[in-house]
Every structure is written in C-alpha cells, then in structure tokens.
Short mmCIF file of N, CA and C in Angstrom, two decimals:
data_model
loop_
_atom_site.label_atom_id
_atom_site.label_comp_id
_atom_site.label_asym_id
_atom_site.label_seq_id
_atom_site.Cartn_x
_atom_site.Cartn_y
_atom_site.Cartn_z
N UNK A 1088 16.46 76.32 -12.70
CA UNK A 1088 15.37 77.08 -12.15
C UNK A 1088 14.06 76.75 -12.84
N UNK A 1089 14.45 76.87 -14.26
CA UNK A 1089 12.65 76.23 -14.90
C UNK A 1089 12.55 75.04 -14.64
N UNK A 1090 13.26 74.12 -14.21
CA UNK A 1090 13.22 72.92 -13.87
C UNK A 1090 12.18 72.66 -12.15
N UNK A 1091 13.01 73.56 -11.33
CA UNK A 1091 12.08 74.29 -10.12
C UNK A 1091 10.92 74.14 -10.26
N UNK A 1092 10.69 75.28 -11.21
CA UNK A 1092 9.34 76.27 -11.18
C UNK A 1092 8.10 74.69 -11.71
N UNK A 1093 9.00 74.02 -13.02
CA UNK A 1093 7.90 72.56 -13.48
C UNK A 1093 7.45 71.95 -12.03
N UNK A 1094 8.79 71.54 -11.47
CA UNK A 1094 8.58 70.45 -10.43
C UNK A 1094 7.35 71.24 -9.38
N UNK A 1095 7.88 72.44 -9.08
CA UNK A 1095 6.52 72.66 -7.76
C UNK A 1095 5.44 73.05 -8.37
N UNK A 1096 4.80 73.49 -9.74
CA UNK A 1096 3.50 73.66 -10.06
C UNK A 1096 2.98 72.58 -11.00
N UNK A 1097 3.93 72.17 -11.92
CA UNK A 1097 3.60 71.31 -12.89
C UNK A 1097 3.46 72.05 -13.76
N UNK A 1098 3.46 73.27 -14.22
CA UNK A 1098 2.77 73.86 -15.36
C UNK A 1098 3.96 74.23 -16.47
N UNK A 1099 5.33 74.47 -16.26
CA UNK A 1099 6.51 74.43 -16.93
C UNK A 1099 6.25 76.20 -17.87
N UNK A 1100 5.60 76.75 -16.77
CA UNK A 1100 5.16 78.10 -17.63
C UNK A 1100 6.43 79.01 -16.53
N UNK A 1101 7.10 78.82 -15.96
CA UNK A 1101 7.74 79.60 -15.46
C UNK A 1101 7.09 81.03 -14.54
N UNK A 1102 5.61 80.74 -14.46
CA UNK A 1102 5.12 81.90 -13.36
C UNK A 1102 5.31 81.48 -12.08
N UNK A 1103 5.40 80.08 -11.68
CA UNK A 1103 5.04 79.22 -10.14
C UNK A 1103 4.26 80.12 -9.77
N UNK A 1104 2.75 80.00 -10.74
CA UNK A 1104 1.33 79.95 -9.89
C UNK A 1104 0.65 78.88 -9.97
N UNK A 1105 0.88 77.57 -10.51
CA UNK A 1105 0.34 77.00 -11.32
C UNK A 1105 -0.74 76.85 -12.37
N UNK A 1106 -0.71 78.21 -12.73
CA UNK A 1106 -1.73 78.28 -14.20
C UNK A 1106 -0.97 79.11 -14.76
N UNK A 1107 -1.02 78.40 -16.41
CA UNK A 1107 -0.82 79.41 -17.60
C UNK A 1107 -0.77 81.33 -17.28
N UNK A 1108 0.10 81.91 -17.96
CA UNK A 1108 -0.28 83.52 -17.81
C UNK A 1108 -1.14 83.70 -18.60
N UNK A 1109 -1.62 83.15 -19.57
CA UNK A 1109 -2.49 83.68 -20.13
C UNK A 1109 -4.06 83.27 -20.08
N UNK A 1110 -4.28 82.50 -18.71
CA UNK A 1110 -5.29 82.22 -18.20
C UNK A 1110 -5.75 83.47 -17.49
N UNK A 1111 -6.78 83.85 -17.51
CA UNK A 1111 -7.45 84.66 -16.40
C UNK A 1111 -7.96 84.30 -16.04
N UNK A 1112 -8.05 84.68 -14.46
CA UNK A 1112 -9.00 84.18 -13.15
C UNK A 1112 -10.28 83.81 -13.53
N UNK A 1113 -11.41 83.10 -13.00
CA UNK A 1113 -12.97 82.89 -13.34
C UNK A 1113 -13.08 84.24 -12.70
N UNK A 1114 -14.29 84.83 -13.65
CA UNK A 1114 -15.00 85.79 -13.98
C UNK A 1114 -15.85 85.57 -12.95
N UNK A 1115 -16.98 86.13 -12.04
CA UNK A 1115 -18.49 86.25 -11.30
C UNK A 1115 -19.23 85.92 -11.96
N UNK A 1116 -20.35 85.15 -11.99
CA UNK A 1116 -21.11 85.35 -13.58
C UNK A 1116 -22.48 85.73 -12.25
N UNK A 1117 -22.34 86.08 -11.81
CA UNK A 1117 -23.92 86.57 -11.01
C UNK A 1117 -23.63 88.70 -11.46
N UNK A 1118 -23.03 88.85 -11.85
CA UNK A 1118 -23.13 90.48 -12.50
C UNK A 1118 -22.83 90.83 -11.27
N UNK A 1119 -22.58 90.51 -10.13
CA UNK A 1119 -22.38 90.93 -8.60
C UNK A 1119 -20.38 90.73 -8.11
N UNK A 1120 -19.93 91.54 -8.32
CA UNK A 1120 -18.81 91.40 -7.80
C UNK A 1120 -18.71 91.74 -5.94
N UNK A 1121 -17.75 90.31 -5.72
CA UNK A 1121 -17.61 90.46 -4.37
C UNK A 1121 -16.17 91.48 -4.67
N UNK A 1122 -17.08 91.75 -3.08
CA UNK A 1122 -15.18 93.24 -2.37
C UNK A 1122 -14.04 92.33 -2.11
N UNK A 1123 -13.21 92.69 -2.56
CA UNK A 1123 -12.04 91.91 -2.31
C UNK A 1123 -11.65 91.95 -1.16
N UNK A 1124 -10.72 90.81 -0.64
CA UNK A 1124 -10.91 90.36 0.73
C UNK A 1124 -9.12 91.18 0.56
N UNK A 1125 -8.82 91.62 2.44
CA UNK A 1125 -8.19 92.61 2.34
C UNK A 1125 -7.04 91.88 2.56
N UNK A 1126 -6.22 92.16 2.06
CA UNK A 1126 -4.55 92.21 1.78
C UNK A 1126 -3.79 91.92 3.14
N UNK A 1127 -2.85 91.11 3.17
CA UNK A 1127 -1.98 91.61 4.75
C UNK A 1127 -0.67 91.68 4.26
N UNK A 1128 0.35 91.94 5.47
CA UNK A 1128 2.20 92.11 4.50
C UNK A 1128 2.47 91.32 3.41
N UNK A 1129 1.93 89.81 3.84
CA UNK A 1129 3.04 89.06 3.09
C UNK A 1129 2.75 89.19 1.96
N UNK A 1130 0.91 89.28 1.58
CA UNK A 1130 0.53 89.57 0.27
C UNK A 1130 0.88 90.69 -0.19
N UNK A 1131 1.61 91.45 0.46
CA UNK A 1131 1.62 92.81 -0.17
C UNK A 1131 3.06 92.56 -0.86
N UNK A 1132 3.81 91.80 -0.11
CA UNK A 1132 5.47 91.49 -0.21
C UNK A 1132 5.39 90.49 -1.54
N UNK A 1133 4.30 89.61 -1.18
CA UNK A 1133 4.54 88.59 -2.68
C UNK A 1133 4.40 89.39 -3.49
N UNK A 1134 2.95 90.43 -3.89
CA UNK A 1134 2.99 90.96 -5.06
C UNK A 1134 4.18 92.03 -5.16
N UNK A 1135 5.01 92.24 -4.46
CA UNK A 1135 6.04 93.22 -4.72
C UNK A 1135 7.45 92.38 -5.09
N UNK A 1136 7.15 91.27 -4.95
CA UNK A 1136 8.09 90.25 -5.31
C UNK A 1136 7.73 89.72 -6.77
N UNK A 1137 6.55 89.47 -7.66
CA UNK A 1137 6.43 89.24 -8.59
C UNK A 1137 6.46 90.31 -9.45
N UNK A 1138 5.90 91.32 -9.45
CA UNK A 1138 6.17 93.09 -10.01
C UNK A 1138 7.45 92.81 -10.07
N UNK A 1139 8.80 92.80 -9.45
CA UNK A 1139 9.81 93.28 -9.83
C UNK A 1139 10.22 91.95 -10.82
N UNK A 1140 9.84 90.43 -10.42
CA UNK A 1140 10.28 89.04 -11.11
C UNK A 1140 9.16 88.30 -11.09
N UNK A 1141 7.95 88.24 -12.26
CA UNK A 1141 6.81 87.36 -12.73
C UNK A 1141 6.97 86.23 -12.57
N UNK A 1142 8.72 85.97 -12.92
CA UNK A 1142 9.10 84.37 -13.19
C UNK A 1142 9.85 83.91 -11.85
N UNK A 1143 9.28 84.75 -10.77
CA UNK A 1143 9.96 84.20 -9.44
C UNK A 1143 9.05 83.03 -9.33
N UNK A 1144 10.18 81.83 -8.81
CA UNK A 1144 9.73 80.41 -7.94
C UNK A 1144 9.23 80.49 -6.73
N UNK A 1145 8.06 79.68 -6.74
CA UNK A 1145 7.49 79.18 -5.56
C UNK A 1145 8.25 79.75 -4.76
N UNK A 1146 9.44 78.34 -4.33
CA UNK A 1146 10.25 78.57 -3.61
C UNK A 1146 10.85 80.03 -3.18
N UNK A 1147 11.38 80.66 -4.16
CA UNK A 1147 12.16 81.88 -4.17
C UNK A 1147 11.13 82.50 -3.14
N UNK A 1148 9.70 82.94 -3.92
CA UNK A 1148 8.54 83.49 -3.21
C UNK A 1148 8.71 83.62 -1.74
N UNK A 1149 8.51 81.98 -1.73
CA UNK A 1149 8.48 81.47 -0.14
C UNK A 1149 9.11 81.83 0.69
N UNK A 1150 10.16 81.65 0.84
CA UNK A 1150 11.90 82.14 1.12
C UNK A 1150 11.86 83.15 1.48
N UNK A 1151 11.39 84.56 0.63
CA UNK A 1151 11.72 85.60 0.62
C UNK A 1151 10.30 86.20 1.31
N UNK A 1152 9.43 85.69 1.47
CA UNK A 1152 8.28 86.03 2.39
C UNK A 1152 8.36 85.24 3.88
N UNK A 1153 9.38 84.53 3.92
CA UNK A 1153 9.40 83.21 5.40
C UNK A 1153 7.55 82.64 5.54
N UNK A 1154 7.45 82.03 4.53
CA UNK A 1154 6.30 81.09 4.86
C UNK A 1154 6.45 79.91 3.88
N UNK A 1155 5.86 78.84 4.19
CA UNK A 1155 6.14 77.76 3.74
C UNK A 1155 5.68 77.90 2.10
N UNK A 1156 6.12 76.77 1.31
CA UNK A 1156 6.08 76.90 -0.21
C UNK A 1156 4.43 76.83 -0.16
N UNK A 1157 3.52 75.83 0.18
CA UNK A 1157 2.33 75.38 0.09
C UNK A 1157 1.62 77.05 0.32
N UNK A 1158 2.41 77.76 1.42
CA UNK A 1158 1.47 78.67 2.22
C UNK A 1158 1.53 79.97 1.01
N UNK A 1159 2.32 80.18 0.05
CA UNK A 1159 3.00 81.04 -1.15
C UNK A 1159 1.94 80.66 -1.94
N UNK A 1160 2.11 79.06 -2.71
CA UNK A 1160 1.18 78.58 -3.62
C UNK A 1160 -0.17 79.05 -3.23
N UNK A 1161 -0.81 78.94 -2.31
CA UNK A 1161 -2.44 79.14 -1.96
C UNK A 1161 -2.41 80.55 -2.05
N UNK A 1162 -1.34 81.79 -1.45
CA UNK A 1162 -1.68 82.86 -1.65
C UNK A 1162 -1.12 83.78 -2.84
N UNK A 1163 -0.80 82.99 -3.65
CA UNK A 1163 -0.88 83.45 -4.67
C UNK A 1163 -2.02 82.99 -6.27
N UNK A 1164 -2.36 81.82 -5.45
CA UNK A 1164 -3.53 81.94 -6.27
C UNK A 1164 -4.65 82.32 -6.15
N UNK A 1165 -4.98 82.06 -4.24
CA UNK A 1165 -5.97 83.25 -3.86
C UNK A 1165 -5.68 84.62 -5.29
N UNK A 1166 -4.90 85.05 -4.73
CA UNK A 1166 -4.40 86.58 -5.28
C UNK A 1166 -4.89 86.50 -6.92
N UNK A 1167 -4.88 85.77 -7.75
CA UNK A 1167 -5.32 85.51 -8.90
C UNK A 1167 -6.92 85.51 -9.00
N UNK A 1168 -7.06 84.19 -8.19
CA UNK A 1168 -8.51 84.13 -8.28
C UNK A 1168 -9.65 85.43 -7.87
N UNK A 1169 -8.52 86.36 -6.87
CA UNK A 1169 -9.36 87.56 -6.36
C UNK A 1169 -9.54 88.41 -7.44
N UNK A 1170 -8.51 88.33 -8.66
CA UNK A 1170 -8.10 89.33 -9.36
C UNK A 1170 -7.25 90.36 -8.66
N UNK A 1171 -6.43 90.20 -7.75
CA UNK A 1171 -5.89 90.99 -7.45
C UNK A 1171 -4.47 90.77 -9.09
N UNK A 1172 -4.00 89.85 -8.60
CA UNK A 1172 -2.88 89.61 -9.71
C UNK A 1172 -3.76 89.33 -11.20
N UNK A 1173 -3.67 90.31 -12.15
CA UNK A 1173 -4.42 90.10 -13.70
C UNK A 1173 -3.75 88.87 -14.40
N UNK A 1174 -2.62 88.60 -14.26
CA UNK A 1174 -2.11 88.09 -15.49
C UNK A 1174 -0.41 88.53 -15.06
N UNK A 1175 0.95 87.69 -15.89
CA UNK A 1175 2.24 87.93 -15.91
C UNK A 1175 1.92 88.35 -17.10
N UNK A 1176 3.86 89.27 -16.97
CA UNK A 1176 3.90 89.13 -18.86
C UNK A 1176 5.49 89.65 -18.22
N UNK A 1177 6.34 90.36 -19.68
CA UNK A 1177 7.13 90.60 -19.77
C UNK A 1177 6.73 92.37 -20.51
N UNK A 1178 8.25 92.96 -19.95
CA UNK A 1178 8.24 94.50 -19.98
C UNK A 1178 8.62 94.52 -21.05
N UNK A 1179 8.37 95.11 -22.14
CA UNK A 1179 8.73 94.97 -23.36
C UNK A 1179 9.54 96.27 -23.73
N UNK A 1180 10.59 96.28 -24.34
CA UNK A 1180 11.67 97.65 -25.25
C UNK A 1180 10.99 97.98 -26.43
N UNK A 1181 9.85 98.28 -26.43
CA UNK A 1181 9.27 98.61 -28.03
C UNK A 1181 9.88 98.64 -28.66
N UNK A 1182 11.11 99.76 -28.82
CA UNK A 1182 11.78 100.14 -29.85
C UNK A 1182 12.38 98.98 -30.48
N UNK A 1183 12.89 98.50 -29.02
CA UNK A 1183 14.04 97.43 -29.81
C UNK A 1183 12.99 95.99 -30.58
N UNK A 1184 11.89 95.97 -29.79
CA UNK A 1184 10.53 95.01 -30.76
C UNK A 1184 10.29 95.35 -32.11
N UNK A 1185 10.44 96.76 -32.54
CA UNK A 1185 10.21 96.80 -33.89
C UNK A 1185 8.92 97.86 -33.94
N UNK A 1186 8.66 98.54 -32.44
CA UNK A 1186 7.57 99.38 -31.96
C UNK A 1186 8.10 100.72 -31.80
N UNK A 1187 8.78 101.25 -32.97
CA UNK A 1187 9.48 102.74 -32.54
C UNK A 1187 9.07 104.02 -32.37
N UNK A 1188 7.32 104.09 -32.90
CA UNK A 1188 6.44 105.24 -32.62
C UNK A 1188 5.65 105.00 -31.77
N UNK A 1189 5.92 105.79 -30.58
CA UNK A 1189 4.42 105.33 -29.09
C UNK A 1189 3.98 106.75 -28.94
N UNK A 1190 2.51 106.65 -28.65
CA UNK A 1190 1.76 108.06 -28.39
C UNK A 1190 0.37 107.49 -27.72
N UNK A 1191 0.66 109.04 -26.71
CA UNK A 1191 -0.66 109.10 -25.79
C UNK A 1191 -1.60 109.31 -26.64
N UNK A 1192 -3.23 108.88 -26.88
CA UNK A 1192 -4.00 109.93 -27.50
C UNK A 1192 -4.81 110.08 -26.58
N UNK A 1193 -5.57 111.29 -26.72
CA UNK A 1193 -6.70 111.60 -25.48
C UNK A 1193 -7.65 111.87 -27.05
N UNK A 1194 -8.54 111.52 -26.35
CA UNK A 1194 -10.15 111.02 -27.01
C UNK A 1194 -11.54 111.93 -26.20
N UNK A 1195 -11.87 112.73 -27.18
CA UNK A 1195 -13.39 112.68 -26.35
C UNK A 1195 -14.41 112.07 -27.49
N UNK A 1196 -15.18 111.69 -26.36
CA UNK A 1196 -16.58 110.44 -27.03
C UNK A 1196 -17.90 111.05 -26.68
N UNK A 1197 -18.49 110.50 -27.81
CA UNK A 1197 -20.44 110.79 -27.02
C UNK A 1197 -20.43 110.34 -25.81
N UNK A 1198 -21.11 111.19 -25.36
CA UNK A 1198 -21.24 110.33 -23.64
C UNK A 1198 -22.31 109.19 -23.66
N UNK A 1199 -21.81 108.16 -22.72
CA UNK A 1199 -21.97 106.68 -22.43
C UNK A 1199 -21.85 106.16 -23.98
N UNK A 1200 -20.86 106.43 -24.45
CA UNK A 1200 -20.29 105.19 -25.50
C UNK A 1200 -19.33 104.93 -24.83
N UNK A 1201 -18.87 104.66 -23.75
CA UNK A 1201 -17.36 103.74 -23.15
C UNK A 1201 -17.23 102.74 -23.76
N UNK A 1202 -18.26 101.68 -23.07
CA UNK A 1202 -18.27 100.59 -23.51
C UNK A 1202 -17.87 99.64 -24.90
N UNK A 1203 -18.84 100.80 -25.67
CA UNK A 1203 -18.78 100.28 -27.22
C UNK A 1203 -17.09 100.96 -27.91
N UNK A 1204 -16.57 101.88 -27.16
CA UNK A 1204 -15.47 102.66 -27.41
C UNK A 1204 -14.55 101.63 -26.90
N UNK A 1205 -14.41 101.45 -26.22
CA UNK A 1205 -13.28 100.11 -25.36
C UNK A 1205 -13.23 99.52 -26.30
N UNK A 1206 -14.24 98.71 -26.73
CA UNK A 1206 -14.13 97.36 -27.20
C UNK A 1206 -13.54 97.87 -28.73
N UNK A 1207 -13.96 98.61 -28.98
CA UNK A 1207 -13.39 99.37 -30.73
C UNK A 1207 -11.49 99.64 -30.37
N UNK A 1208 -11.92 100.19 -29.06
CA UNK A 1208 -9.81 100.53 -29.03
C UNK A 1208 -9.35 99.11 -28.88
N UNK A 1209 -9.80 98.24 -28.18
CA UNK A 1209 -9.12 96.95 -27.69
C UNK A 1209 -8.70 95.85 -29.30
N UNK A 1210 -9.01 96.17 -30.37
CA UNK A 1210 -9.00 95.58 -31.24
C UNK A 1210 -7.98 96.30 -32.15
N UNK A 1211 -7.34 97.42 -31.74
CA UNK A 1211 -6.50 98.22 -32.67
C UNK A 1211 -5.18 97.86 -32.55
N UNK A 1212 -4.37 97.70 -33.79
CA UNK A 1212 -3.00 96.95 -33.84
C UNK A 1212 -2.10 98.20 -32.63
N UNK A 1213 -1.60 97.38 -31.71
CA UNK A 1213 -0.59 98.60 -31.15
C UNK A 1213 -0.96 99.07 -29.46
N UNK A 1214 -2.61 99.16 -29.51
CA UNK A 1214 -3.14 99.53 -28.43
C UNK A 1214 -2.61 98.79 -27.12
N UNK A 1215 -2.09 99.32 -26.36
CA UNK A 1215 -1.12 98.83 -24.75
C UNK A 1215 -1.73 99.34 -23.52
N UNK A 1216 -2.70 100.69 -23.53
CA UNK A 1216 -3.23 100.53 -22.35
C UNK A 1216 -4.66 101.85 -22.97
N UNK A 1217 -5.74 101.78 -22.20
CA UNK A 1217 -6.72 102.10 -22.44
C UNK A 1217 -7.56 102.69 -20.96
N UNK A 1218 -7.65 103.61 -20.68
CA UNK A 1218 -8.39 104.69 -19.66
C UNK A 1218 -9.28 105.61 -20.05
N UNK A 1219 -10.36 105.21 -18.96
CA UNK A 1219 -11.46 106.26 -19.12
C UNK A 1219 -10.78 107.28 -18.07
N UNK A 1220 -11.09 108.63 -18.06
CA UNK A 1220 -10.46 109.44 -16.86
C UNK A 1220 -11.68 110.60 -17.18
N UNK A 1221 -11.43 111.32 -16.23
CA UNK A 1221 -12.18 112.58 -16.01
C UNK A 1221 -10.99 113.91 -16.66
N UNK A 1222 -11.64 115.15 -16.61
CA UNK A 1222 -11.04 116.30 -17.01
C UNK A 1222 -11.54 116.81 -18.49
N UNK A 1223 -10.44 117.26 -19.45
CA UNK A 1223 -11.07 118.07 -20.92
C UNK A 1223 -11.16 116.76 -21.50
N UNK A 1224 -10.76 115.36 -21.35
CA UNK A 1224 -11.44 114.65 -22.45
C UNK A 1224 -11.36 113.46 -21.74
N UNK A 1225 -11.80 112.40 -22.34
CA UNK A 1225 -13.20 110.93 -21.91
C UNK A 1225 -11.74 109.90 -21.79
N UNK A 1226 -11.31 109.69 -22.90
CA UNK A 1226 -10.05 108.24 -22.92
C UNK A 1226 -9.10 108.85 -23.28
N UNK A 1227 -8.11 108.06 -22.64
CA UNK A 1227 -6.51 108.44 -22.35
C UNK A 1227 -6.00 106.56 -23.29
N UNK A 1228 -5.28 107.02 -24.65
CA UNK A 1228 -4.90 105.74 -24.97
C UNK A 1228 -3.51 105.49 -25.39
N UNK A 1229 -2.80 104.59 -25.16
CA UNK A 1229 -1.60 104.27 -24.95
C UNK A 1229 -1.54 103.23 -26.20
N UNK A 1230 -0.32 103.81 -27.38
CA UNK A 1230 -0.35 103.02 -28.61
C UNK A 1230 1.08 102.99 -28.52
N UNK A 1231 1.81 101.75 -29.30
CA UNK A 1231 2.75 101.80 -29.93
C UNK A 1231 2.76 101.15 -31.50
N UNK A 1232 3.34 101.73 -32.28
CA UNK A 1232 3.42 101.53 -33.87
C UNK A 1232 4.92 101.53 -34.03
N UNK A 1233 5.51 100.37 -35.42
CA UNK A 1233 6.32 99.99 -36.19
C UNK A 1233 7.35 101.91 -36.60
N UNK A 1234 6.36 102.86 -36.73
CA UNK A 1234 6.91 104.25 -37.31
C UNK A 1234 5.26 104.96 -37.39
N UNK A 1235 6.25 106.26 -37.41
CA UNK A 1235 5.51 107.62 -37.68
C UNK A 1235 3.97 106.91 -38.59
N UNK A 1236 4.12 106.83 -40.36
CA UNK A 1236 3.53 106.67 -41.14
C UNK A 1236 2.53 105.51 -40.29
N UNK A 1237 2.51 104.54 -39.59
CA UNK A 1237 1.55 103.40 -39.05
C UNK A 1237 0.63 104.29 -37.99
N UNK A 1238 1.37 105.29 -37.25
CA UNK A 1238 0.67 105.60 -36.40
C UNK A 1238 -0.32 106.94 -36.62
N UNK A 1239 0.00 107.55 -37.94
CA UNK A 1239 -1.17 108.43 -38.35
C UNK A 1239 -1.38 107.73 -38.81
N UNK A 1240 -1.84 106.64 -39.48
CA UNK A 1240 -2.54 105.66 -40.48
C UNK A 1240 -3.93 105.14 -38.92
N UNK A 1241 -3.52 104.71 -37.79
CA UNK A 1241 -4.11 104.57 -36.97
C UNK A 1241 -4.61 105.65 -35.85
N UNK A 1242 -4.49 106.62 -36.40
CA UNK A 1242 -4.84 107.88 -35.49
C UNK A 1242 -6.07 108.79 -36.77
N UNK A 1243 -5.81 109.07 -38.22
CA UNK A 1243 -6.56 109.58 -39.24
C UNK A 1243 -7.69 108.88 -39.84
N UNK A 1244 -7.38 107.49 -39.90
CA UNK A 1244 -7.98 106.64 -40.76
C UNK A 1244 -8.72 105.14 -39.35
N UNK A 1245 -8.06 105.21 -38.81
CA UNK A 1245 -9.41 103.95 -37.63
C UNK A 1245 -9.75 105.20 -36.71
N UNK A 1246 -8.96 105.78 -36.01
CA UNK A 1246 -9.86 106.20 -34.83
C UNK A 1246 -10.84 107.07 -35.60
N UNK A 1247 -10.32 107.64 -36.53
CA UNK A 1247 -11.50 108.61 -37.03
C UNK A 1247 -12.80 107.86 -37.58
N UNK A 1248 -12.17 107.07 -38.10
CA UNK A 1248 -13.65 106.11 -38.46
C UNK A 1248 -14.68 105.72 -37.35
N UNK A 1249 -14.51 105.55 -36.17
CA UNK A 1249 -14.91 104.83 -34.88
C UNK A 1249 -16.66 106.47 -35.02
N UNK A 1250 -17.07 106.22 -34.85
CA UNK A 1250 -18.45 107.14 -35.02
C UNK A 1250 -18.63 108.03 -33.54
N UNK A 1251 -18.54 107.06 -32.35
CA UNK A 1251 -18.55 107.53 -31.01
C UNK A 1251 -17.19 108.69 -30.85
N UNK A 1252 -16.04 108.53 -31.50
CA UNK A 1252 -14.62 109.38 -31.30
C UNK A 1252 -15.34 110.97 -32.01
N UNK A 1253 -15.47 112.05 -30.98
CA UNK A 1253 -15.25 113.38 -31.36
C UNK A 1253 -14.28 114.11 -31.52
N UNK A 1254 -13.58 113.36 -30.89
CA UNK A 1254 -12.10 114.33 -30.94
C UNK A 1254 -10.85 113.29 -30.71
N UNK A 1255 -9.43 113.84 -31.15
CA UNK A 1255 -8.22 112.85 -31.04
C UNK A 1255 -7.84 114.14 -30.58
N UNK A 1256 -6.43 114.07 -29.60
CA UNK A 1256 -5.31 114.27 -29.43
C UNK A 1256 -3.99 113.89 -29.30
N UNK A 1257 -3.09 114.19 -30.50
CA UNK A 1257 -1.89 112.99 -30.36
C UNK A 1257 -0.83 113.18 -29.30
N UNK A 1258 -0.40 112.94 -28.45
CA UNK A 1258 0.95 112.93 -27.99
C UNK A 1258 1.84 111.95 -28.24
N UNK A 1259 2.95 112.50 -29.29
CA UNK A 1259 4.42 111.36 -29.47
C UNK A 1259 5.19 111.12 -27.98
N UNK A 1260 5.15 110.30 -27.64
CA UNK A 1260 6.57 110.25 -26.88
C UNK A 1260 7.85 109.94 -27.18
N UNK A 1261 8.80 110.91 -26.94
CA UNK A 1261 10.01 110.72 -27.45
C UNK A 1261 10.66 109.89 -26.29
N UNK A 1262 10.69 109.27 -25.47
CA UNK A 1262 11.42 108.47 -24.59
C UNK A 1262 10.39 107.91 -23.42
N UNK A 1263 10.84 107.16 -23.38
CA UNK A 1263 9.97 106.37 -21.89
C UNK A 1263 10.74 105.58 -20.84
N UNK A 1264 10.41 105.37 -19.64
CA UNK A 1264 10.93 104.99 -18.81
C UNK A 1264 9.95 103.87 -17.14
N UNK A 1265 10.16 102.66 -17.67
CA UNK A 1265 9.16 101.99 -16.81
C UNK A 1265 9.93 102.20 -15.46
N UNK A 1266 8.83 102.92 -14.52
CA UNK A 1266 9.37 102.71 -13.04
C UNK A 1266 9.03 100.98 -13.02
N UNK A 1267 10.31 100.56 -11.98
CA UNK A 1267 10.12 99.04 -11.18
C UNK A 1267 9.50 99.40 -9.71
N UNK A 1268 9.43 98.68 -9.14
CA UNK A 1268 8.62 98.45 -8.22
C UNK A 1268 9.54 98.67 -7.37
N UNK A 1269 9.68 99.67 -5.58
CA UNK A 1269 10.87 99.48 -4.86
C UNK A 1269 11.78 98.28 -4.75
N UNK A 1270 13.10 98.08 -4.90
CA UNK A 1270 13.82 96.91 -4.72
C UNK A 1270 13.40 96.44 -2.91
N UNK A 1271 13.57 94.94 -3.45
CA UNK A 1271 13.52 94.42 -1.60
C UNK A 1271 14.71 94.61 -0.97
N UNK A 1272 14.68 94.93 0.42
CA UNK A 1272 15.41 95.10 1.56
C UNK A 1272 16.41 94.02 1.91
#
C-alpha cells in the first residue's frame, strides 16, 4: 500500500495528496480572503473518507467516491489549497504517549489581546487546541502534560506569567473519547 500511495503521488508520505502533511496550503498574501468555493457530495465523501483514514490511497479515495484517480487527486488538492483540508496527522492515546494529565483551561483576557494571547498559548509545551469563544470567559484551552506536577507548573507559573491572562480555570479530564467520523455505507 505505501508502495501505492509513492507510485500515484510521488511523495512516499503516505497522505496520497501529493504534498508533505506538514506542508500547509499557500496563505492569500493580499489580507483578502476569498469565500470558499462550495462543496458538492463527493467532496463531502472524500473528506469523510480521509477523517476516518488520512493515509487513504488515491486509489482507495477514488474507488470509494466512483471517480477517476486523476479526478480524486485534483479534488483533493483543490480541498487543501482551499484550506478546506488543514493538514493530516495521527489521533494520538496521550496517555499511552507519555501525556497522562489533560485539562480544559478557560481563560479570561484584556479585551483585544487575542492575538498576542494565541501566539503566547501556541508556544506552550502540551497546548493541542486553542479557542476564542463567547460566554463567562475569552479562551477555551486544550493541554496535555507528562503528570499532575507539569501541568500546575504550566497553569501557576507560564499562564500566570502571560500579562494579558486575568483569570485561569482548570478542568482535569479524567477520560476522553475521540468521536470518528460516521463509518461509510
């Protein structure tokens, strides 16, 4: 199968998009984002086909959407280049990684420090997902840490340091559970 995936993209990365996962799409550089151009089944079916398998083949793709391999390849890199698709990766078992303390924190900030707040969370050992939201507080942040002791070390001592952070709230999670994407028919 990785043999597959080399032969129809060349890239031997096992996504059959033919680019690296850890390439991201070109950026706009006019500060003007275009609306994304709208979706039809099959695109909806490929991306529900890579959600459940990143490392699905071309082929497989193809197959399982009935359109030709070429017609898969173009719309799935469309789909990249739109940013619809960010990036592959793999679902990770924290625990079993060596990541056995995960916690929500909710954050309130001076208002309009997002920006400078993002970029301060995006640099923190652990940090996995990062939301601005509405309601009693500003960011919703998604950490995992090695143990307990790492993750007040990064909840007392960095976030508190961050100048824009007024407030922390910790939530531990004691268990987690990634929904998959509906199985195909």
């Amino acid at each position: 199968m990785a043999s597959e995936r080399m032969a129809e993209d060349g890239s031997g990365t096992g996504s059959g998009t033919g680019r690296a996962p850890e390439q991201p799409a070109a950026l706009a550089t006019d500060g003007m984002e275009e609306p994304p151009r709208p979706l039809d089944s099959i695109d909806r079916s490929i991306l529900r086909i890579l959600q459940t398998d990143g490392r699905a083949s071309i082929r497989s793709v193809a197959e399982r959407v009935h359109v030709s391999r070429a017609n898969a390849y173009a719309r799935i890199n469309r789909l990249i280049d739109d940013r619809v698709i960010r990036g592959f990766g793999a679902r990770i078992n924290h625990e079993r990684a060596g990541q056995g303390a995960s916690a929500y924190i909710t954050l309130k900030i001076v208002q309009n420090s997002w920006r400078t707040v993002r970029e301060q969370l995006r640099a923190l050992p652990g940090a996995a997902h990062i939301a601005l939201v509405s309601g009693d507080f500003d960011v919703l942040l998604l950490v995992h840490t090695p143990d307990n002791r790492t993750l007040r070390e990064l909840v007392l001592t960095r976030l508190q340091s961050i100048p824009e952070i007024l407030s922390t709230r910790t939530l531990l999670v004691f268990e987690e559970t990634d929904l998959d994407p509906a199985p195909q028919g």
